[in-house]
Tab-separated table of C-alpha atoms in Angstrom:
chain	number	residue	atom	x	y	z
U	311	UNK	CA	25.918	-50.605	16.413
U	312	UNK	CA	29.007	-48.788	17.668
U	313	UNK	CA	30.479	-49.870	20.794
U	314	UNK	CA	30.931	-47.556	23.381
U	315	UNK	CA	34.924	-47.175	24.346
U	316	UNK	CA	35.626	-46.939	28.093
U	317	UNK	CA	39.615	-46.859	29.696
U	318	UNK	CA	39.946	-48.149	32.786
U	319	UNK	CA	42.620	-47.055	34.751
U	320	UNK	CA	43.820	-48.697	38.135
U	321	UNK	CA	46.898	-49.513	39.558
U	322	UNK	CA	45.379	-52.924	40.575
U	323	UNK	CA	45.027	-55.554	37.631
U	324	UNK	CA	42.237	-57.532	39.907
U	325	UNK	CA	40.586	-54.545	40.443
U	326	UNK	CA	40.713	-54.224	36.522
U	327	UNK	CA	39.789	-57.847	35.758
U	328	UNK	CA	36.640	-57.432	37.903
U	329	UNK	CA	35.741	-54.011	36.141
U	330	UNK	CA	36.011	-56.258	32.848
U	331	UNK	CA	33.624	-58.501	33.671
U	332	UNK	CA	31.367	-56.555	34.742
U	333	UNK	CA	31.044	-54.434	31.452
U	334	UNK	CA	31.510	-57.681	29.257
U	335	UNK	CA	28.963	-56.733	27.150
U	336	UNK	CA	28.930	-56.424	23.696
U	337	UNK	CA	28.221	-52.804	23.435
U	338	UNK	CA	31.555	-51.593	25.265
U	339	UNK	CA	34.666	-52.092	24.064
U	340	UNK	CA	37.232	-51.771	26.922
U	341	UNK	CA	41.086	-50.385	27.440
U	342	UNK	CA	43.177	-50.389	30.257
U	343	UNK	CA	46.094	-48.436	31.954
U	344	UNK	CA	48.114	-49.297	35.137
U	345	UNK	CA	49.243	-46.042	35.847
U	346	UNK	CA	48.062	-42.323	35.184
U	347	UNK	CA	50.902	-41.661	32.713
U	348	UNK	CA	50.169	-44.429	31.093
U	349	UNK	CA	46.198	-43.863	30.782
U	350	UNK	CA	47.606	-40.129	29.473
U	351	UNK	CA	49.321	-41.338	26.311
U	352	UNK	CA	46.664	-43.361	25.869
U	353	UNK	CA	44.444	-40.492	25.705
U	354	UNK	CA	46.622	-38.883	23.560
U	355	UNK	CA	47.020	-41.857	20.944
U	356	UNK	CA	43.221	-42.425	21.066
U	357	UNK	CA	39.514	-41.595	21.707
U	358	UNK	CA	37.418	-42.597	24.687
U	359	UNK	CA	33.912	-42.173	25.860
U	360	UNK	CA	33.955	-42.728	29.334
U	361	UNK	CA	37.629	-42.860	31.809
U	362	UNK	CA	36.450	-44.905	35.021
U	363	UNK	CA	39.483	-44.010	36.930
U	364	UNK	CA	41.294	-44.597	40.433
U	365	UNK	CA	41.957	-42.524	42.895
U	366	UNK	CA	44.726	-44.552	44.795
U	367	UNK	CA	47.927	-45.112	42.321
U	368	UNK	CA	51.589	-44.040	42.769
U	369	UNK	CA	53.515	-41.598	41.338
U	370	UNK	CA	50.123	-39.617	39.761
U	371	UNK	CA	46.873	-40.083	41.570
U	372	UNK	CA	43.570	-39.749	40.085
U	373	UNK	CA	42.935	-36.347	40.799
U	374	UNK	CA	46.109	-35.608	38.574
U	375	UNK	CA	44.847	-37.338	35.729
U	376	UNK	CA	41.425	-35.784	35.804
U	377	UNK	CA	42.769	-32.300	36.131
U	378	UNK	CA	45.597	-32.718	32.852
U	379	UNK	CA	42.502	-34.565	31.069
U	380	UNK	CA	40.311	-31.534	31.723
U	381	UNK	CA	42.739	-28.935	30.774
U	382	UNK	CA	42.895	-30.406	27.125
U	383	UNK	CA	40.950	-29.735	24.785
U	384	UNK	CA	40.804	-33.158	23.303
U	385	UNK	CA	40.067	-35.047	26.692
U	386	UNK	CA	37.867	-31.929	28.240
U	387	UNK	CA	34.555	-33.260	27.161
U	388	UNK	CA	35.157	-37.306	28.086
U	389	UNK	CA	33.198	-38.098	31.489
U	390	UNK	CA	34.892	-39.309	34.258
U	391	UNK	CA	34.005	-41.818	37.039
U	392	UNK	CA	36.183	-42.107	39.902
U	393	UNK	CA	36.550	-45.681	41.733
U	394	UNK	CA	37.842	-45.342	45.312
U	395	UNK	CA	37.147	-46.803	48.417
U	396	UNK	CA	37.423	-43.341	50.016
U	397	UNK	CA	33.593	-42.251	50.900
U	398	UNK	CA	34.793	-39.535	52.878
U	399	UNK	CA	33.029	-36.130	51.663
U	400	UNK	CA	36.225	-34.276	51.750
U	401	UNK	CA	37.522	-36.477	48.991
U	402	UNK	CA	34.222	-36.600	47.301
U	403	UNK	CA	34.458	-32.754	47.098
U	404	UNK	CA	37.869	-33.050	45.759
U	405	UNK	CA	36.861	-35.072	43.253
U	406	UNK	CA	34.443	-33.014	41.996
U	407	UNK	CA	36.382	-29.702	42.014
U	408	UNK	CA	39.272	-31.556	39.844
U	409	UNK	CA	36.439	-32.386	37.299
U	410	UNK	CA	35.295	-35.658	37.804
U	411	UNK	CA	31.636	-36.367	36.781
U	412	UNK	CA	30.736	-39.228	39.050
U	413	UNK	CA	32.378	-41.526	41.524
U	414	UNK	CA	31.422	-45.611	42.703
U	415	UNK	CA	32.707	-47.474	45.742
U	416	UNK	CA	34.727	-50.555	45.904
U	417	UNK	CA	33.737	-53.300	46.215
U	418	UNK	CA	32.070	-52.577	42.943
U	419	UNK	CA	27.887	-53.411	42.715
U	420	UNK	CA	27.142	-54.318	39.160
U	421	UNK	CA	24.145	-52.651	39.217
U	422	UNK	CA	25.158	-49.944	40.136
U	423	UNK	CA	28.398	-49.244	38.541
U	424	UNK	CA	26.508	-50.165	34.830
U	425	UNK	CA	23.576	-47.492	36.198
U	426	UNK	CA	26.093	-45.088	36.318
U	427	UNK	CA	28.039	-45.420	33.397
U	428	UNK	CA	25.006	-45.722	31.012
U	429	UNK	CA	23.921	-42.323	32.253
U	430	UNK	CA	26.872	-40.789	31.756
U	431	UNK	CA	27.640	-42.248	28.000
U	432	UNK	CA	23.922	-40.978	27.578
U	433	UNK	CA	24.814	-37.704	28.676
U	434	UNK	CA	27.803	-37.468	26.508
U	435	UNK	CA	25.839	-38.648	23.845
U	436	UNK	CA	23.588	-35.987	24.462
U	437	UNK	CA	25.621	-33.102	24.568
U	438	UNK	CA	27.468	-33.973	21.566
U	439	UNK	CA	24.296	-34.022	19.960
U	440	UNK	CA	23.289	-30.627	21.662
U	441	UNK	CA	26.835	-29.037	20.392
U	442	UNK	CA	26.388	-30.596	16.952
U	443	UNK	CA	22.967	-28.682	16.858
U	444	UNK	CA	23.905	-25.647	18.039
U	445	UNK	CA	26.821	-25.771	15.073
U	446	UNK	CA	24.362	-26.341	13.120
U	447	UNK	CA	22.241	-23.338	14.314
U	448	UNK	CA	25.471	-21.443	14.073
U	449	UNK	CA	26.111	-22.409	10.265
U	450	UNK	CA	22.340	-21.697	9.696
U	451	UNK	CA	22.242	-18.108	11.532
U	452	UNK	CA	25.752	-17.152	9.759
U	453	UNK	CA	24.424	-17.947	6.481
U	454	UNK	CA	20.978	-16.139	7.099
U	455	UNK	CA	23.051	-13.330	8.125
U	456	UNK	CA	24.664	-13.117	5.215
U	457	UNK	CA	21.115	-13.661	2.787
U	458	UNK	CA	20.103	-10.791	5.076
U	459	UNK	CA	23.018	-8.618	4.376
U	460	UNK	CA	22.991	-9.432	0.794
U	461	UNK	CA	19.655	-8.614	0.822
U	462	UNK	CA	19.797	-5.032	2.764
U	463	UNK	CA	23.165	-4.514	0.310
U	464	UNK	CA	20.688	-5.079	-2.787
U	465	UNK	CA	17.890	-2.883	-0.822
U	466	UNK	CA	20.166	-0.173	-0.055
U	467	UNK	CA	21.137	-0.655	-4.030
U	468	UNK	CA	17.829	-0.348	-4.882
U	469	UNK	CA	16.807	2.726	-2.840
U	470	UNK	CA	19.944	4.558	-3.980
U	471	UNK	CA	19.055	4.156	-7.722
U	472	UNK	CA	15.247	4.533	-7.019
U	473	UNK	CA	16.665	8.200	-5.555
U	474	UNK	CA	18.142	9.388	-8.668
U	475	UNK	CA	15.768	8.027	-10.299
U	476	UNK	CA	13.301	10.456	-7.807
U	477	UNK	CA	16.061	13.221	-8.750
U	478	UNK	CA	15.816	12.648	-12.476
U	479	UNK	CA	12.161	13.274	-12.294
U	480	UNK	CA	12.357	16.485	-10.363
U	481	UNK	CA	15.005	17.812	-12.177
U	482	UNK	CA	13.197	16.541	-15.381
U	483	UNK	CA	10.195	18.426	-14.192
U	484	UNK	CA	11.720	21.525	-12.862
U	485	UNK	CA	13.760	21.645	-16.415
U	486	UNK	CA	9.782	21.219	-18.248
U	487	UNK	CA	8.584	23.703	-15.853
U	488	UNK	CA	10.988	25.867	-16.943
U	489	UNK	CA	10.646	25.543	-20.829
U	490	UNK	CA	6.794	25.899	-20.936
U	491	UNK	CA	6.459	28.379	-19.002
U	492	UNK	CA	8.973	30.922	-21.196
U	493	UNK	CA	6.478	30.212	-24.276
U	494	UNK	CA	3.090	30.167	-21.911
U	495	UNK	CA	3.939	33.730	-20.604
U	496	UNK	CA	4.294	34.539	-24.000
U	497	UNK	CA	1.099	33.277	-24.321
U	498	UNK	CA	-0.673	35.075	-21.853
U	499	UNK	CA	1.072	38.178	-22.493
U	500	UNK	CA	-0.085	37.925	-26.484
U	501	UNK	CA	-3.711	37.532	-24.974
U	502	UNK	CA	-3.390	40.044	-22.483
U	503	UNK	CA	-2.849	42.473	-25.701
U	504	UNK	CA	-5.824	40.926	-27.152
U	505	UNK	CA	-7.869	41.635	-24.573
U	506	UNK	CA	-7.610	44.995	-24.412
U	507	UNK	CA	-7.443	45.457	-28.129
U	508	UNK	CA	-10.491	43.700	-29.328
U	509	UNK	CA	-13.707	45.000	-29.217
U	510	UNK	CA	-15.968	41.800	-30.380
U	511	UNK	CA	-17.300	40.726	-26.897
U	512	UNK	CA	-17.412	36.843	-28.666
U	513	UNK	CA	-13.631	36.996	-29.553
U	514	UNK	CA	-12.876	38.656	-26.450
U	515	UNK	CA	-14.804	35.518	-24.639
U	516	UNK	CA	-12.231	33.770	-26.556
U	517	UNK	CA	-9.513	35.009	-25.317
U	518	UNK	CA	-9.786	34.958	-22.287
U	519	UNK	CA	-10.649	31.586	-22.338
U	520	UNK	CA	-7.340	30.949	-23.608
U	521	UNK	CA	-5.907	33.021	-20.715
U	522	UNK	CA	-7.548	30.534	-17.964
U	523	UNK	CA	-6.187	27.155	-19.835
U	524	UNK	CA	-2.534	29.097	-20.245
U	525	UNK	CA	-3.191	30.140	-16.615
U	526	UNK	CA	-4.162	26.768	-15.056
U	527	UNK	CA	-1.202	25.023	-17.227
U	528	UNK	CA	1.054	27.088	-16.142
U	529	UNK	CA	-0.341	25.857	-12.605
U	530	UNK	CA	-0.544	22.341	-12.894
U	531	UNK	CA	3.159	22.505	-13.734
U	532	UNK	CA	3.327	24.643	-10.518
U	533	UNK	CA	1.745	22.015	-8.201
U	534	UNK	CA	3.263	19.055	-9.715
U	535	UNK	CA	6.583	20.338	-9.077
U	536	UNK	CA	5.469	21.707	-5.062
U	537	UNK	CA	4.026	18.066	-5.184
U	538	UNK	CA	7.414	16.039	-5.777
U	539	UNK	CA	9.422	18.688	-3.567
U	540	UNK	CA	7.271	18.043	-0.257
U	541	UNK	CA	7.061	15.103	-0.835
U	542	UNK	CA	10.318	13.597	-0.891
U	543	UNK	CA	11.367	16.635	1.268
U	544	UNK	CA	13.027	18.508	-0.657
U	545	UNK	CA	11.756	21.901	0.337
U	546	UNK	CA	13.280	24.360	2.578
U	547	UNK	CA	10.578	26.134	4.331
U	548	UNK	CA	11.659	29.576	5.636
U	549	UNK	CA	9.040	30.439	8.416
U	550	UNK	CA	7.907	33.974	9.678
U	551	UNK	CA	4.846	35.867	10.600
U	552	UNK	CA	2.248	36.307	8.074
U	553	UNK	CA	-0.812	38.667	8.059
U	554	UNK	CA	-4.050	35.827	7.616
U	555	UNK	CA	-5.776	38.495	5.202
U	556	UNK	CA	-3.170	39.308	3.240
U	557	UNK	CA	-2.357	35.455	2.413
U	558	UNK	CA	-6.281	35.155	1.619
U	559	UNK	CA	-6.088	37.997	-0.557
U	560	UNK	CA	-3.502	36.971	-2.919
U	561	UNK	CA	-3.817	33.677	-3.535
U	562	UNK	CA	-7.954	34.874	-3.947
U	563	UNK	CA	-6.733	36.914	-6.328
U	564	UNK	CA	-5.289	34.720	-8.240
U	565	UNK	CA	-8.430	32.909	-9.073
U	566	UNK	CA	-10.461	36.186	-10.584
U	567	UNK	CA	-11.098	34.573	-13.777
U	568	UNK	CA	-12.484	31.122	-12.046
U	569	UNK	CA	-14.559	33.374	-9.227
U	570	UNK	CA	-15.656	35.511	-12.577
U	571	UNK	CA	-16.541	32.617	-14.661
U	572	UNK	CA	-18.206	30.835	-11.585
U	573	UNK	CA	-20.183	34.163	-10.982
U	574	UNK	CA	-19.132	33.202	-7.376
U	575	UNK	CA	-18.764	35.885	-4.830
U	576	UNK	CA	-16.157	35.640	-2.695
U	577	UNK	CA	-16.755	36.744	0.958
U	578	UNK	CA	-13.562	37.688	3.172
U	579	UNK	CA	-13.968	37.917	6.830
U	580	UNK	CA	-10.598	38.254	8.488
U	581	UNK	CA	-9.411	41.023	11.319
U	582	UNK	CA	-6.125	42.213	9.718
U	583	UNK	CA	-4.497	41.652	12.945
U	584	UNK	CA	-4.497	37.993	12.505
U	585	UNK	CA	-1.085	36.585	12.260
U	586	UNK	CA	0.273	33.287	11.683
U	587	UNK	CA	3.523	31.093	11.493
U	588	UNK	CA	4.480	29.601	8.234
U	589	UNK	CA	5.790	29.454	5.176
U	590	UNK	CA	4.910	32.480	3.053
U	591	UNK	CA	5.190	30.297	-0.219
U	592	UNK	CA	3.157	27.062	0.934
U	593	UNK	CA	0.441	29.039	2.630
U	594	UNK	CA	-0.299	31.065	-0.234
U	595	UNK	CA	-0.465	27.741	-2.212
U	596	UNK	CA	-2.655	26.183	0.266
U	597	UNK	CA	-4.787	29.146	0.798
U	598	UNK	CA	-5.918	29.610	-3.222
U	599	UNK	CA	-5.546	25.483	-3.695
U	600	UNK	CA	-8.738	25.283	-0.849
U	601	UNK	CA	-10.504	28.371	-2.072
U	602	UNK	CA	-9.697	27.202	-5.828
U	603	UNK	CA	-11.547	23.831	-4.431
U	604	UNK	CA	-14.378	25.744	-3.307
U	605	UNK	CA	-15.126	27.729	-6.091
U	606	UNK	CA	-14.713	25.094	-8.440
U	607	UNK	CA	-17.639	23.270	-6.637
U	608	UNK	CA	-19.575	25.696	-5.427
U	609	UNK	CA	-23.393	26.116	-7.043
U	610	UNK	CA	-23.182	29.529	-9.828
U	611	UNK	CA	-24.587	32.565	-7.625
U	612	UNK	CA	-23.464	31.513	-4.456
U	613	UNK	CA	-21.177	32.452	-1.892
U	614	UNK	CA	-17.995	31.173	-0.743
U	615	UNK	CA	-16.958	32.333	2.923
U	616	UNK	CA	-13.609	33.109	4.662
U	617	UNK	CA	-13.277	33.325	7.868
U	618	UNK	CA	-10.572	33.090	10.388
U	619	UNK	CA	-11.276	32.545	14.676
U	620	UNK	CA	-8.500	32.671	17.449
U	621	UNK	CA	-8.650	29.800	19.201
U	622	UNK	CA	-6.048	29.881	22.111
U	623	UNK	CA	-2.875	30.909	20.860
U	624	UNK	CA	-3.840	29.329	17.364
U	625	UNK	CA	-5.761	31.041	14.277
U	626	UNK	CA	-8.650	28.896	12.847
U	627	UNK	CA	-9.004	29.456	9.007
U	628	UNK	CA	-11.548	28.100	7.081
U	629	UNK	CA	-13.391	28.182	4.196
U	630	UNK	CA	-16.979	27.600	3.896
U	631	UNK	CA	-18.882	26.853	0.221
U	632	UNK	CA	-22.301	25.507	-0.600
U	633	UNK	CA	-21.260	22.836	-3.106
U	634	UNK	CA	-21.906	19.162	-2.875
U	635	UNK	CA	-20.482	17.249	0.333
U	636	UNK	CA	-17.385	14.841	0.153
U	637	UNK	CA	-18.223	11.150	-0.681
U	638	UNK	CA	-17.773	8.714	1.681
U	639	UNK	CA	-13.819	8.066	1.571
U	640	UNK	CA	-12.885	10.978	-0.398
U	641	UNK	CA	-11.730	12.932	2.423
U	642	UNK	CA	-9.143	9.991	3.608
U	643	UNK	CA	-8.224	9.046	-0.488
U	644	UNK	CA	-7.109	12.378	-1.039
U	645	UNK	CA	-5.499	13.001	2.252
U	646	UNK	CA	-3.422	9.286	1.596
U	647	UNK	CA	-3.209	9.576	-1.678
U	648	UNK	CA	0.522	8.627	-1.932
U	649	UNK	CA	0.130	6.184	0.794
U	650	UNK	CA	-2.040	4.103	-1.385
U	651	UNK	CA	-0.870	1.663	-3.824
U	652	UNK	CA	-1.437	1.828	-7.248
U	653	UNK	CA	-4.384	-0.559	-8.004
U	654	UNK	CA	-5.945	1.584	-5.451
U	655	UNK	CA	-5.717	5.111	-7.013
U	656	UNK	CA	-8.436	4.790	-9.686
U	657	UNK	CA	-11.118	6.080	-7.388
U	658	UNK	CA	-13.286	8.895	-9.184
U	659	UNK	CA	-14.424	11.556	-6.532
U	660	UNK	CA	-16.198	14.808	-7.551
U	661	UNK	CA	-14.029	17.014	-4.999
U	662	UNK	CA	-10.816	15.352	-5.434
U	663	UNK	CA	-8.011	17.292	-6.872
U	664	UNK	CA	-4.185	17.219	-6.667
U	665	UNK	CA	-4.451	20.893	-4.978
U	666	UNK	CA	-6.042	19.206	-1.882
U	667	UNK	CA	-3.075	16.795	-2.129
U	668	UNK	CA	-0.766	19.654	-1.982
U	669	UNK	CA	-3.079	21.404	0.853
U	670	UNK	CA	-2.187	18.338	3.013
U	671	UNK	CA	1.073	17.827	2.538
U	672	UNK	CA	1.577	21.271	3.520
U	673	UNK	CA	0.454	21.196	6.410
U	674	UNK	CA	2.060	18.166	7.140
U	675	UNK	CA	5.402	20.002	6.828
U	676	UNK	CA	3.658	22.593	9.254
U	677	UNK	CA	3.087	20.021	11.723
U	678	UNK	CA	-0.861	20.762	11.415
U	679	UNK	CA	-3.622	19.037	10.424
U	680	UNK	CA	-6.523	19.976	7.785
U	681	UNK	CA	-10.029	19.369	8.598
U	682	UNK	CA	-13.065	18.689	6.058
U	683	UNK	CA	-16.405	19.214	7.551
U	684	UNK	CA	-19.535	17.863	5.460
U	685	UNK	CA	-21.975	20.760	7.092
U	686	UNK	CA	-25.522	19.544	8.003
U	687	UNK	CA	-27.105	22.714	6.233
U	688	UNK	CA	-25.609	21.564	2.731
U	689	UNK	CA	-21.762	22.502	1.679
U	690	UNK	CA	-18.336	22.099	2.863
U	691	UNK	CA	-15.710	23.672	5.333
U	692	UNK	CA	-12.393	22.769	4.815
U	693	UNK	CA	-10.159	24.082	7.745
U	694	UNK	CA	-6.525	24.344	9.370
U	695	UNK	CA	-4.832	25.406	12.222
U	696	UNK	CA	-1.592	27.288	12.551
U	697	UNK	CA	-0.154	28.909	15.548
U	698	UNK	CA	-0.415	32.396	16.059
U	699	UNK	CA	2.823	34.884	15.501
């Protein structure tokens, strides 16, 4: 067991000799000075764990010592216990405020003086441990903090190359895009030739069959690249005010040969003074993505409805079809479907295409929000809201 090591500093060797035998046991091991410079060098030359010093003593008085001890950083930390025969509250004070811990009375009481200087080597003991933790907390948080670092540094990494990565892609699609359509136009312009050259109503079936798989190539590529671009923000939308019919119109008319082949009809019910905010590009893209939705799913002979209603200073426009309603889920899988993770994407929903993908994350960018109505009387209404211009 190590012994405790207490200095005892008094000008008085009785005075010392009784302080000995009171703390002759086995677990201290005991020094003395006769004089503060003395007990000083002392300190210097060696460790203590407790000073029990005097107050009384030529030359440098207690309060002397305690204050040079405190201002060191090697002595700061030992506790001191003052012996005096001074119980006056002034000096008690003064004791205190030069940075002594404790203080007993002569004539010394055993009891009392071991009381206190048990407590205080407990304390010590104490703290020490408490620093020695909190070093050890420091070591501990400094090296976390650097895992942590490390680890954003490696994140940070990760992301960059994950964003060329992101830019390969688009530019690898953009640069596909690009190359098919050159030879797809040529395509559809061969067939367009055809079409008004041959005279076989079977062949001419034909072709224009080939038309509509050139056509919806050529807009898969379309949406796939509109896809990546809103989605990792990419697009710059340029916003103005835009007549509600006329965006209904065009992208409409884009889907003749699906309304023809559908033998849908197409009903347009819009005031041509309806006028909304947003991008030209995207709306038209939303508009014939909804209506292409529609149609697609839509009984043959029925109608598919267009309609637009001011509500405020917003335009409701919606789209109304008679085709089967959205499965439980669908709405929310296609409206998340890049929030979801991979394992979870292999969901097979009758309504679900990569156009209502688009049609949300257009609106997103527009800071409005797509509705999907299962209507009680059988068929859909898929809706947005856009303020008016």
């Amino acid at each position: 067991m190590k012994k405790h090591r207490i200095l005892i500093v008094d000008d008085i060797p009785e005075n010392i000799k009784v302080l000995q035998a009171i703390l002759s046991d086995s677990s201290y091991e005991i020094q003395y000075a006769l004089n503060g410079k003395d007990a000083l060098m002392l300190c210097v030359a060696d460790s203590f764990d407790l000073i029990l010093l005097d107050i009384m003593m030529p030359e440098m008085d207690g309060y002397e010592v305690c204050k040079y001890l405190k201002s060191k950083d090697k002595t700061k930390d030992i506790p001191i216990i003052y012996l005096t025969a001074k119980v006056d509250s002034e000096d008690i004070v003064k004791g205190f405020e030069s940075g002594g811990q404790d203080y007993v009375t002569k004539p010394f009481n055993p009891q009392e003086l071991i009381a206190r200087v048990n407590t205080h080597l407990e304390l010590k003991h104490k703290n020490e441990s408490l620093k020695f933790m909190n070093l050890q907390l420091e070591e501990r948080v400094a090296a976390r903090t650097m895992e942590l670092q490390e680890a954003n540094n490696e994140l940070q990494e990760a992301n960059l190359q994950l964003a060329k990565l992101e830019d390969a892609k688009n530019d690898f699609l953009s640069l596909m895009s690009t190359e098919l359509r050159e030879p797809l136009n040529g395509i559809v312009g061969f067939a367009d030739m055809l079409e008004f050259s041959i005279k076989n109503k079977t062949n001419l079936k034909y072709v224009r069959f080939i038309k509509q798989a050139v056509e919806k190539l050529i807009g898969v590529s379309d949406i796939a690249l509109l896809l990546s671009a809103l989605r990792f923000e990419r697009y710059e939308m340029k916003v103005q005010g835009l007549p509600v019919y006329e965006i209904v119109k065009t992208s409409s008319d884009k889907l003749k040969g699906l309304i023809t082949e559908r033998k849908v009809k197409l009903k347009i019910d819009i005031p041509k003074n309806y006028i909304i905010r947003g991008d030209e590009r995207l709306l038209l893209v939303c508009m014939e993505k909804i209506i292409e939705n529609a149609v697609a799913n839509t009984p043959s002979r029925s109608e598919v409805y267009v309609g637009a209603e001011l509500m405020g200073q917003k335009i409701k426009v919606f789209v109304k079809d008679a085709g089967t309603h959205f499965a439980a889920g669908e709405v929310n899988y296609t409206f998340r479907f890049f929030d979801l993770e991979k394992n979870e994407r292999t969901e097979e929903f009758k309504r679900f295409s990569p156009g209502l993908v688009a049609v949300k994350l257009v609106m997103d960018l527009h800071k409005a929000k797509v509705d999907v109505e299962n209507l009680k009387e059988g068929g859909v209404c898929v809706s947005f809201l856009l303020p008016e211009y």
